[in-house]
Short mmCIF file of C-alpha atoms (C1' of nucleotides) in Angstrom, two decimals:
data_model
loop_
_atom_site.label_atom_id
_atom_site.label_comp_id
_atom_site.label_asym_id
_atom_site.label_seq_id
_atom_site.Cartn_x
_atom_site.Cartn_y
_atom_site.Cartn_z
CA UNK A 1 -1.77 19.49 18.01
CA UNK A 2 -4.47 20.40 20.72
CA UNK A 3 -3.76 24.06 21.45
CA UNK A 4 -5.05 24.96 25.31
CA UNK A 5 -5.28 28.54 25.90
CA UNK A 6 -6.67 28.87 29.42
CA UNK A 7 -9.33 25.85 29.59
CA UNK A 8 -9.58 23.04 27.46
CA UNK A 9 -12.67 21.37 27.11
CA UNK A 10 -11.76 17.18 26.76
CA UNK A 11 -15.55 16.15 27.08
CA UNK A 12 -18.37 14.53 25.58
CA UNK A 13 -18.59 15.62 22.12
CA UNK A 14 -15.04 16.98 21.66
CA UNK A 15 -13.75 13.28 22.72
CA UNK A 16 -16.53 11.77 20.44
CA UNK A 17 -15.60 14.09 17.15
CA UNK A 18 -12.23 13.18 18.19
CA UNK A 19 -12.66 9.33 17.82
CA UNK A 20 -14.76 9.62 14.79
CA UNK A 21 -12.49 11.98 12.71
CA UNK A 22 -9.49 9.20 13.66
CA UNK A 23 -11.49 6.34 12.40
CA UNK A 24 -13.08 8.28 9.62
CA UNK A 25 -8.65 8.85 8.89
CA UNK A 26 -7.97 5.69 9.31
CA UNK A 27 -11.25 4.38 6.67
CA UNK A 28 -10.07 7.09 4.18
CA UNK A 29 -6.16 6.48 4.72
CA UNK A 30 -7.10 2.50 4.37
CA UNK A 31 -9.29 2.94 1.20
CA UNK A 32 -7.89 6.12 -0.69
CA UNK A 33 -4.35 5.83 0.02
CA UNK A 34 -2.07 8.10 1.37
CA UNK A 35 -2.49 10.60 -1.47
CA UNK A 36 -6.01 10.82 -2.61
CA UNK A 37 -6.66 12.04 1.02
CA UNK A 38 -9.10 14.42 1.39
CA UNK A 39 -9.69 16.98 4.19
CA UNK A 40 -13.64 17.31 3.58
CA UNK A 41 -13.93 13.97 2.45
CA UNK A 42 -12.96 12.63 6.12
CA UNK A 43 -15.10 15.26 7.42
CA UNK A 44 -17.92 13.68 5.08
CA UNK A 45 -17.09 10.56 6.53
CA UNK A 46 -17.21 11.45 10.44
CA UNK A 47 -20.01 13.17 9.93
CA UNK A 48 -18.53 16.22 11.11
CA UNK A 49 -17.94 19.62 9.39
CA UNK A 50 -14.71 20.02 7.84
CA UNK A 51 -13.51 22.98 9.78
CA UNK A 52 -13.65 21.27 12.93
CA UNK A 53 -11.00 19.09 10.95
CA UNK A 54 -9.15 22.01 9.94
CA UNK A 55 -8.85 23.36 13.27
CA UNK A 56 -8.54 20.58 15.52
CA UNK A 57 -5.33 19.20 13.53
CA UNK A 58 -4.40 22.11 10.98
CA UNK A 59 -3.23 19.87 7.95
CA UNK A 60 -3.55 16.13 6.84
CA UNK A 61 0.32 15.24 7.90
CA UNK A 62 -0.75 16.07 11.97
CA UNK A 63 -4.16 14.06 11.67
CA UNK A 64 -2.12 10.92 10.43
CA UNK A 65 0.65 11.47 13.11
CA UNK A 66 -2.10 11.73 15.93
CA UNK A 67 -4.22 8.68 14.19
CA UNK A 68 -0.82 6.96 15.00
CA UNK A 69 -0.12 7.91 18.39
CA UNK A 70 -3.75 6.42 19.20
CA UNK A 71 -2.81 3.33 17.58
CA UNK A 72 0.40 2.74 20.00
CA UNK A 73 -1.85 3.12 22.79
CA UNK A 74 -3.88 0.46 22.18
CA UNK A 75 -1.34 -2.25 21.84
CA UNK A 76 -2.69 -6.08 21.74
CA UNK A 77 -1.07 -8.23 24.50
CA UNK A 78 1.47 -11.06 23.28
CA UNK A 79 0.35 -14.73 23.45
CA UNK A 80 2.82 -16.57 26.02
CA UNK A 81 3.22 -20.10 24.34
CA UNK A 82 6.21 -21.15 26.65
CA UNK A 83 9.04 -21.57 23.88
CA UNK A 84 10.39 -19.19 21.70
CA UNK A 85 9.75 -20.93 18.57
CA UNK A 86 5.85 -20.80 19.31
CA UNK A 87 6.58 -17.01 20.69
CA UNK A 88 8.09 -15.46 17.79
CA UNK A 89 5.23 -17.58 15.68
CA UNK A 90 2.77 -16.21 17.38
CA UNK A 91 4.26 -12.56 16.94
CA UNK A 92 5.42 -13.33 13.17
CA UNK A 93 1.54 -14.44 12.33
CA UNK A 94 -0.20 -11.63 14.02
CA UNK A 95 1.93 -9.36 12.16
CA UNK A 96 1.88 -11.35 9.09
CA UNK A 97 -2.10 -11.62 9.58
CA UNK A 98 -2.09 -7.63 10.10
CA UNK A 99 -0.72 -6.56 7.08
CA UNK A 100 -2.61 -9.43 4.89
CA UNK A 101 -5.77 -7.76 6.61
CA UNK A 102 -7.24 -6.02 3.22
CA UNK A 103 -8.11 -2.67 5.38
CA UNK A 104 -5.13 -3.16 8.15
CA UNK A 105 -2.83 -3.92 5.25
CA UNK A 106 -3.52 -0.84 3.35
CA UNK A 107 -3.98 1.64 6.42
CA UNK A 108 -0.02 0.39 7.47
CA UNK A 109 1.63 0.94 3.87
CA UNK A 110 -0.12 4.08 3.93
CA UNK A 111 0.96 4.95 7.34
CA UNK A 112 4.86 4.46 6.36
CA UNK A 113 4.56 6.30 3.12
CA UNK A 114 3.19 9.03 4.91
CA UNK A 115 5.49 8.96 7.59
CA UNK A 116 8.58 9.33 4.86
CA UNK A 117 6.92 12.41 4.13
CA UNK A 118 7.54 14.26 7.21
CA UNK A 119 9.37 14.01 10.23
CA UNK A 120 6.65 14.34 13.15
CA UNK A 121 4.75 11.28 11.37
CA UNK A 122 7.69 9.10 11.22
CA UNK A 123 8.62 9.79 14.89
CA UNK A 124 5.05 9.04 15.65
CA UNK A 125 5.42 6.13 13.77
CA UNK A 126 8.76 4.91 15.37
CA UNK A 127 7.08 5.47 18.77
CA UNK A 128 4.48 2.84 17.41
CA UNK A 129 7.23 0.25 16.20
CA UNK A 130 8.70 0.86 20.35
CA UNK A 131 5.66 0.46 21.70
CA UNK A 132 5.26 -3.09 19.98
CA UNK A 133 8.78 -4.18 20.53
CA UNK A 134 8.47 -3.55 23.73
CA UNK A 135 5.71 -5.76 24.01
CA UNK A 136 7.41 -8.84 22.55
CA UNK A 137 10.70 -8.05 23.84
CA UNK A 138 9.96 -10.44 27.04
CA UNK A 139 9.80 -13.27 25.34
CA UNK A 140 13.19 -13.27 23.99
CA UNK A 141 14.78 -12.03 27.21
CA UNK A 142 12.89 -15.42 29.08
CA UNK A 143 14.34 -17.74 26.14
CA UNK A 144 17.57 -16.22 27.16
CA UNK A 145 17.12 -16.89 30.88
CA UNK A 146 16.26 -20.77 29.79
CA UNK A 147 19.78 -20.83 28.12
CA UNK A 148 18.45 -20.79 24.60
CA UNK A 149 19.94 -18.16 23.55
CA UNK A 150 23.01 -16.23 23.99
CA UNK A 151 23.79 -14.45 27.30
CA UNK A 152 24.13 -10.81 25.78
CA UNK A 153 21.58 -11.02 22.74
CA UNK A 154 19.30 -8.04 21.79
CA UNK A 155 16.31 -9.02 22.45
CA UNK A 156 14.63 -6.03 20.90
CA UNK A 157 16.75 -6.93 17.68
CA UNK A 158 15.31 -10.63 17.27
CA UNK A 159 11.66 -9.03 17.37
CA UNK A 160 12.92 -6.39 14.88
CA UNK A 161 14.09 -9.34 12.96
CA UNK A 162 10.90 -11.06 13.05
CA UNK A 163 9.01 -8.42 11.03
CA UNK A 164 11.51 -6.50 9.02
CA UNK A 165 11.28 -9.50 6.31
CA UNK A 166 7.44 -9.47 6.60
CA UNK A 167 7.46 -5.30 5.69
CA UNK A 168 9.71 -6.08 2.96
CA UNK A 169 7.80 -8.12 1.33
CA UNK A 170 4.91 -5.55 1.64
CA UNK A 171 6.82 -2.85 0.96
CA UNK A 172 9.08 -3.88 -2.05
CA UNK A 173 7.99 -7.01 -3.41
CA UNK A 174 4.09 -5.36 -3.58
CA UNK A 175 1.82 -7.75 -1.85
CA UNK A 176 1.11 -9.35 1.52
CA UNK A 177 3.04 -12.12 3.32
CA UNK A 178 1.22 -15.18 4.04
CA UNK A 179 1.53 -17.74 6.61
CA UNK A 180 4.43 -19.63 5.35
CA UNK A 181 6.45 -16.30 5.09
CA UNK A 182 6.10 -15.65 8.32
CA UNK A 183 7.39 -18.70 9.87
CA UNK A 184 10.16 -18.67 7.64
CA UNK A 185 10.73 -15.42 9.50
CA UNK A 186 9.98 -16.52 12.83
CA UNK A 187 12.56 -19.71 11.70
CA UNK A 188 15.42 -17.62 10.36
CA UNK A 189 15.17 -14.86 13.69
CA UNK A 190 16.07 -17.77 15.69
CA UNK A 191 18.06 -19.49 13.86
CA UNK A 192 20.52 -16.42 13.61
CA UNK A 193 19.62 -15.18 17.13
CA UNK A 194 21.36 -18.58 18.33
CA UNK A 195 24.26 -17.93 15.76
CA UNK A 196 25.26 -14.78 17.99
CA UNK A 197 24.39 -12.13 15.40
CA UNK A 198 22.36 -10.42 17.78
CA UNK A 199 24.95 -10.11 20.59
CA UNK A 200 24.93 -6.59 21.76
CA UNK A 201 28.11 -4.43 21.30
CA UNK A 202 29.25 -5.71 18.11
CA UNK A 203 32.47 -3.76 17.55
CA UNK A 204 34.37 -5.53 15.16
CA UNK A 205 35.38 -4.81 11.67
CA UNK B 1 3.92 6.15 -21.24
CA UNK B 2 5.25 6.96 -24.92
CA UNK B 3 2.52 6.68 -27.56
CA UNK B 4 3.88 6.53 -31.39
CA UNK B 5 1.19 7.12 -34.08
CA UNK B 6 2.86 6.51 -37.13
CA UNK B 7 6.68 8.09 -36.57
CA UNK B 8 8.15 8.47 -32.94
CA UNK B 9 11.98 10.47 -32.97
CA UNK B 10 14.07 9.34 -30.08
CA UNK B 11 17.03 11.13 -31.48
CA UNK B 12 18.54 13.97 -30.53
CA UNK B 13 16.25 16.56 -28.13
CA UNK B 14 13.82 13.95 -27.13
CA UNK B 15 16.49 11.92 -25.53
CA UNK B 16 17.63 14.82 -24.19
CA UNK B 17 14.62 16.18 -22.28
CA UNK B 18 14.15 12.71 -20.97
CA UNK B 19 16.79 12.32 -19.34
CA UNK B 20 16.95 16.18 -17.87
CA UNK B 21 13.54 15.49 -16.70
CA UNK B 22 14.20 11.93 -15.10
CA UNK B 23 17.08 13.35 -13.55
CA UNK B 24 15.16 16.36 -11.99
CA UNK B 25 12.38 14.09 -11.04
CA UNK B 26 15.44 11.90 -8.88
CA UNK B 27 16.42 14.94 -7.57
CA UNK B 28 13.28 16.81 -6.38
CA UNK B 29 11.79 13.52 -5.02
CA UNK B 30 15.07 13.71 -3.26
CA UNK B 31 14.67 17.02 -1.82
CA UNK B 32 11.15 17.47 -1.44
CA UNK B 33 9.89 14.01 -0.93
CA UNK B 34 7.12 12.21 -2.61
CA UNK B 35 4.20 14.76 -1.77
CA UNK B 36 5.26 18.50 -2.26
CA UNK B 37 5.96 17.17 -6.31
CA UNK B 38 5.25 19.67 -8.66
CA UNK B 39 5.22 19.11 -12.17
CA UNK B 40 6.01 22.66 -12.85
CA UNK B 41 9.24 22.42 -10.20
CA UNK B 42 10.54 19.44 -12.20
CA UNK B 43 9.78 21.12 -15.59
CA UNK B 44 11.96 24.53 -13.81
CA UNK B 45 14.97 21.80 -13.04
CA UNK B 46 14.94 19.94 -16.14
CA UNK B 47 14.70 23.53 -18.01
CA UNK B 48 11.88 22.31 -19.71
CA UNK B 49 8.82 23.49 -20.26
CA UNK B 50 6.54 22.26 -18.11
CA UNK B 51 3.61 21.14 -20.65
CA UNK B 52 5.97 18.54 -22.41
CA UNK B 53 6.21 16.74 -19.01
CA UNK B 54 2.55 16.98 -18.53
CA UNK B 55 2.48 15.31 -22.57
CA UNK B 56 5.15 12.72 -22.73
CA UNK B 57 4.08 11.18 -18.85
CA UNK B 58 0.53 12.56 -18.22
CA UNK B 59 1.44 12.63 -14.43
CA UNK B 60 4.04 12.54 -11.61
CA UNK B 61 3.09 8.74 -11.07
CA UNK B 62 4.10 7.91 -14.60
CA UNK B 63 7.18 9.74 -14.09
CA UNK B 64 8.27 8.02 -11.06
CA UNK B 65 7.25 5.09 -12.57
CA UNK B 66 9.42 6.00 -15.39
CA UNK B 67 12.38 7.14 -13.66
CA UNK B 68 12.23 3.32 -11.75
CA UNK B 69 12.56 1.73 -15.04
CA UNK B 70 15.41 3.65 -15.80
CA UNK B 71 16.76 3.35 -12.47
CA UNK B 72 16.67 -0.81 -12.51
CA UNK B 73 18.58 -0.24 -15.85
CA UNK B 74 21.54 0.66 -14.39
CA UNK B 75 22.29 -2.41 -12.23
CA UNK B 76 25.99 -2.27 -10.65
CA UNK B 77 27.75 -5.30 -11.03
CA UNK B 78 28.65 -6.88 -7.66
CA UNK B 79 32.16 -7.62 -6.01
CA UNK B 80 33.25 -11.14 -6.16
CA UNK B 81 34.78 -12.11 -3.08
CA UNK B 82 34.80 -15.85 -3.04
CA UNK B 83 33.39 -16.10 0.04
CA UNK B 84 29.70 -16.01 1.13
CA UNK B 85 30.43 -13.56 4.48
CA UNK B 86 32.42 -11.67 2.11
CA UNK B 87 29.60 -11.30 -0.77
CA UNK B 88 27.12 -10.91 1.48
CA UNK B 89 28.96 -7.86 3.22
CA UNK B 90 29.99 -6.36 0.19
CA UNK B 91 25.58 -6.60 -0.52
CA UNK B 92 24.59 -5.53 2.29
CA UNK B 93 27.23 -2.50 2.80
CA UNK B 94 25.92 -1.48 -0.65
CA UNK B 95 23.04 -1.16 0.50
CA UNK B 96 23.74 0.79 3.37
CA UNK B 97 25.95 3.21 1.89
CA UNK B 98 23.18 4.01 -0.55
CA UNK B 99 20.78 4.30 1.72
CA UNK B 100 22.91 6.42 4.00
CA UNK B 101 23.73 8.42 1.43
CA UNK B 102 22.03 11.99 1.64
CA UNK B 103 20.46 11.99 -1.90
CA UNK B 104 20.19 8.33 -2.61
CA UNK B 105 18.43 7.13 0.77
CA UNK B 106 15.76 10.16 0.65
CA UNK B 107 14.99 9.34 -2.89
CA UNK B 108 14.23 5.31 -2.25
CA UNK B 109 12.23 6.17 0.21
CA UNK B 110 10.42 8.45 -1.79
CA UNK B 111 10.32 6.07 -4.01
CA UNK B 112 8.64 3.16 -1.87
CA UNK B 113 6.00 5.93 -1.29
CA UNK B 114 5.22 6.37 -4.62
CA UNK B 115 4.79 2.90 -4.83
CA UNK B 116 2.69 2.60 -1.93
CA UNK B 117 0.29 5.25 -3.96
CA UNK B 118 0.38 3.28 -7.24
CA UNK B 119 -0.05 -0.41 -8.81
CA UNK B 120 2.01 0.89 -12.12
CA UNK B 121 5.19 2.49 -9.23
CA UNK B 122 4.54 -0.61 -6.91
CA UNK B 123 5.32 -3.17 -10.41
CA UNK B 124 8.14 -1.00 -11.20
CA UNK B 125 9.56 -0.90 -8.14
CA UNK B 126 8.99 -4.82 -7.46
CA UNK B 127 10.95 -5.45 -11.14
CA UNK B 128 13.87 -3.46 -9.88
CA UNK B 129 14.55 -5.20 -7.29
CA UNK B 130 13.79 -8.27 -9.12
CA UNK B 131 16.94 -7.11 -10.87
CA UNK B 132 19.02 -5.89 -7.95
CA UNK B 133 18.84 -9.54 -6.62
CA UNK B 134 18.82 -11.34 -9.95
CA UNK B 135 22.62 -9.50 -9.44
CA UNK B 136 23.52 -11.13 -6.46
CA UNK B 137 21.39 -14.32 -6.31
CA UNK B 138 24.63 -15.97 -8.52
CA UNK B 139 26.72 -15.66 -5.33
CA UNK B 140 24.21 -17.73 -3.17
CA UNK B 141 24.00 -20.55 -5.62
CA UNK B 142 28.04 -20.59 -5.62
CA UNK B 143 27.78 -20.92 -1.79
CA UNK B 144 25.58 -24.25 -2.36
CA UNK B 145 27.94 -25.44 -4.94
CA UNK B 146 30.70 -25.02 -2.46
CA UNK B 147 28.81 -26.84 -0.46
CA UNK B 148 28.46 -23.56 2.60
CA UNK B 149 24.54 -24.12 2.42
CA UNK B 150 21.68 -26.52 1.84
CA UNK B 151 21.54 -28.10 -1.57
CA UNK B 152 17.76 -26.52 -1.88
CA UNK B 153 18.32 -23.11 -0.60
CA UNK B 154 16.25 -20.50 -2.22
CA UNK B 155 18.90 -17.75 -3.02
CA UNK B 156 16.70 -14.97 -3.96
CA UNK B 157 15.22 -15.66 -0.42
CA UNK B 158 18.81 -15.17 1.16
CA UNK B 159 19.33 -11.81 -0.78
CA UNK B 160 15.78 -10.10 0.28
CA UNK B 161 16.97 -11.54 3.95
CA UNK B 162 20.35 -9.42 3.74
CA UNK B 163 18.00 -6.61 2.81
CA UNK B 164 15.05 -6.26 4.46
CA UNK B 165 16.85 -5.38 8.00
CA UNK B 166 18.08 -2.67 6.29
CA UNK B 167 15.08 -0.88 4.66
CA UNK B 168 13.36 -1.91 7.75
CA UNK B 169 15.54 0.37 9.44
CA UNK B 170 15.81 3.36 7.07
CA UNK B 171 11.49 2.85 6.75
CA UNK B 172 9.71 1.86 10.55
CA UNK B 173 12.67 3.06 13.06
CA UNK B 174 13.37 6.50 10.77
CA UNK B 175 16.88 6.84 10.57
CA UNK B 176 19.69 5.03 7.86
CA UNK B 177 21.12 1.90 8.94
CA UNK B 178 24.92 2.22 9.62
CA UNK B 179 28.06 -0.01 8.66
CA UNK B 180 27.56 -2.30 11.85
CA UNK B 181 23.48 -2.93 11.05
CA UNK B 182 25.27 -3.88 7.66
CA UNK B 183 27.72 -6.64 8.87
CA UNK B 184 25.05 -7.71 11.29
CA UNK B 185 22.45 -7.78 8.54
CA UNK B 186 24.77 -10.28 6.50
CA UNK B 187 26.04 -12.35 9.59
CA UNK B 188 22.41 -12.98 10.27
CA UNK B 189 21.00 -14.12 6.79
CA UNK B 190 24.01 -16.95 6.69
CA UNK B 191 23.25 -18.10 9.62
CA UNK B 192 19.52 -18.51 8.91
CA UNK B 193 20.41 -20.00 5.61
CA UNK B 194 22.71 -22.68 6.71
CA UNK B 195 20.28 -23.05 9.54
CA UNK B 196 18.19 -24.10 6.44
CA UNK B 197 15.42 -21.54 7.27
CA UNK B 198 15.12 -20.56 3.27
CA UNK B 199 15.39 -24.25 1.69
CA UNK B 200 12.44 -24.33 -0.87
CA UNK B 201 8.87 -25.69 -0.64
CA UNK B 202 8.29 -25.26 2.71
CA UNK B 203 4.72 -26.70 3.48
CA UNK B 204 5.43 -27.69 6.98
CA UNK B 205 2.68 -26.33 9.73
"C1'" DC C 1 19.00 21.48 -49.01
"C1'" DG C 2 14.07 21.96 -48.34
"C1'" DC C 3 9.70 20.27 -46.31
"C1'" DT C 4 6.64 17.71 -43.29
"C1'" DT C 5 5.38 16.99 -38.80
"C1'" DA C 6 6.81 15.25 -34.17
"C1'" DA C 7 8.05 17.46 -30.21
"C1'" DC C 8 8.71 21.55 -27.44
"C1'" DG C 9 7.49 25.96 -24.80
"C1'" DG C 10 5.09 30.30 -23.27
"C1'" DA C 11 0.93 31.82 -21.51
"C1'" DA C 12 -3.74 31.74 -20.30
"C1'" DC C 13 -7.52 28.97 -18.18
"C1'" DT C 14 -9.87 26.18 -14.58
"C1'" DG C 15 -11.41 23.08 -10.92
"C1'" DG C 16 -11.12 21.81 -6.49
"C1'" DA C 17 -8.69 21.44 -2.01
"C1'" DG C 18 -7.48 24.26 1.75
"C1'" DA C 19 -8.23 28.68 4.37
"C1'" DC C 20 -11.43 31.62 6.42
"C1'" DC C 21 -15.72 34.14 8.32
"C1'" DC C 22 -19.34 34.24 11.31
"C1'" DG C 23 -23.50 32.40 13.35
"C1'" DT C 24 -24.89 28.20 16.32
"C1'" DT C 25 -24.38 24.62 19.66
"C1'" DT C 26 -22.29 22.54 23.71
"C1'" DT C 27 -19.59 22.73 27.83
"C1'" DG C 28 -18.76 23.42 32.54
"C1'" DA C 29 -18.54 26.44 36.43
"C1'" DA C 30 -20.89 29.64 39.42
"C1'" DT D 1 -30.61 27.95 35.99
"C1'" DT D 2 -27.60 31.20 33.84
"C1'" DC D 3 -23.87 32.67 31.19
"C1'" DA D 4 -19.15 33.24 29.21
"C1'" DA D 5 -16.43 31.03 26.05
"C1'" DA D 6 -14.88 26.73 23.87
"C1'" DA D 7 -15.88 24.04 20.08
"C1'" DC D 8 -18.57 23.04 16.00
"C1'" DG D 9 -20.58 23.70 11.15
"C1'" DG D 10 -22.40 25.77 6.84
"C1'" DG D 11 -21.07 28.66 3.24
"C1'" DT D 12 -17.70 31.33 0.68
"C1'" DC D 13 -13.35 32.71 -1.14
"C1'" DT D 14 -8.69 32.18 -2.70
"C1'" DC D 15 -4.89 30.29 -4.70
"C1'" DC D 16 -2.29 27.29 -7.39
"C1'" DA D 17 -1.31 22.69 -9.61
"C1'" DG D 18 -2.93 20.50 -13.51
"C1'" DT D 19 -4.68 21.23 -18.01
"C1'" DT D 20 -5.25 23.17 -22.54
"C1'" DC D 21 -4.30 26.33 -26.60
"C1'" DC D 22 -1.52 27.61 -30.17
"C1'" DG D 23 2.69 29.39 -32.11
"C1'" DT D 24 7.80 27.82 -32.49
"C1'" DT D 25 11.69 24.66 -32.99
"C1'" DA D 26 14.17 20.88 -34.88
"C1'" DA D 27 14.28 15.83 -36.28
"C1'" DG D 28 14.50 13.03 -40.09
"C1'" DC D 29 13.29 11.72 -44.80
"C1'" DG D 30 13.57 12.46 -49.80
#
DNA sequence: CGCTTAACGGAACTGGAGACCCGTTTTGAA
DNA sequence: TTCAAAACGGGTCTCCAGTTCCGTTAAGCG
């Protein structure tokens, strides 16, 4: 992305036409779709001229990748309820909120389709997904600690659990989960998780 | 998608060139993803010239659209195993060979793309898998007959479960699911099911 | 076996998104 | 305060995907 040939200049307005092309991305990405996107239209929108676009991040695909690696950084703390059931709630619903968010909801199905389109976007992308699980991972590991769960379960899997059948819904059935959805989700991750079917090292046939 | 003032003439050529230029379509989505389509690439493949595909589907999104349709008409018919784990493996291995496979796992997600891009893709792509689980739903509802699950189960609901691991895999961590996610996959949607965590009307809090 | 016309295909046209040039503004260090 | 150069922005050009024109092929009916 940023190219630094002998000094680099991170100040003042280069960090503010930064954070207004990104936002201006994620406004166009949220309303236009993933096609539709326009280099000079997100200038337009920033306020900024569109070479500074075309310099700064080269082609569409990089802009989206770096809108995404902004994203991970600011990841929203988890809500400690005490018990897993309210835990994985809690994380089901904020997700499930997310994505029913008219702008949010649009900006992440735009996101993935553009990260199937090339391979620095969906590693930016899978960097994001991390980033969250490794936010919510704690939870599981406590519930494990409090003998709810089995000694040698994947913690990282139940979270992964948690959303996958909220993005499928999204994703193939068309529209937005809604609250009941997700704690169906947040029901069946737990239900399974106590099952065993997340115990790590699962060799067998 | 097909007009017919007065006379249409499926015979013969027409079917012909459709199905050349579906099958390109498959195949260059395949190859060069969802953006980088060119009408006049697919036209090149299908050895057609490049104005009929601009007449008969007025634009890539019809065409994927189309080639959708066509795709949910093809539904294979699934393995009967007689038991649940078994039908459910057999399900969700399906799915991971196909989205494993080289051709077939870059086209779907080229696919969910498209669909991402476009209400007409997105209700195409939502009616085949409507069909894809109107396939396997039957060996849910033998499960409750058996008396494996909970009278009220919803077994459409069990299906998307065995799924959505899967494509959540192959779509948000970047990389096919393998024969292990597969088992684990179906291990985990029984166990939420006889759990009870997709019984029908669910209007608890 | 013709004849009408739906459907196809080659080739030329066109609009707009991306690439670029060059003058202007801002940065940051001396 | 000064100044070299890093970064920005307006305007222009280019290239090609999508569109259109019109002559050609073949489907299907009598």
């Amino acid at each position: 992305m940023e190219v630094s040939p002998g000094h680099v200049r991170p100040g003042g307005r280069t960090a503010r036409v930064r954070e207004a092309v990104l936002a201006a991305a994620g406004d166009a990405l949220a309303e236009q779709g993933f096609d539709h996107l326009d280099l000079a239209d997100i200038a337009r929108r920033a306020q900024v001229g569109k070479t500074t676009v075309y310099r700064r991040w080269g082609s569409i695909t990089n802009l989206v990748a770096d809108l995404l690696a902004d994203m991970a950084e600011q990841s929203l703390p988890r809500t400690e309820t005490g018990s897993l059931l309210g835990d994985l709630q809690a994380n089901a619903r904020l997700v499930q909120r997310t994505l029913s968010d008219q702008r949010q909801g649009r900006l992440f199905t735009a996101v993935i389709a553009a990260a199937t389109c090339d391979p620095r976007t969906a590693e930016a992308l899978r960097h994001f997904y991390e980033t969250r699980i490794d936010e919510w991972a704690p939870c599981v590991q406590a519930a494990i600690e409090r003998g709810e769960l089995p000694a040698d379960t994947d913690c990282r899997e139940v979270i992964r659990a948690v959303s996958a059948p909220l993005y499928y819904r999204l994703l193939t059935v068309g529209h937005a989960p809604d609250e009941a959805d997700a704690d169906q989700a947040a029901e069946a991750a737990i239900a399974a998780a106590r099952a065993g079917a997340y115990v790590k090292s699962w060799q067998q046939s």
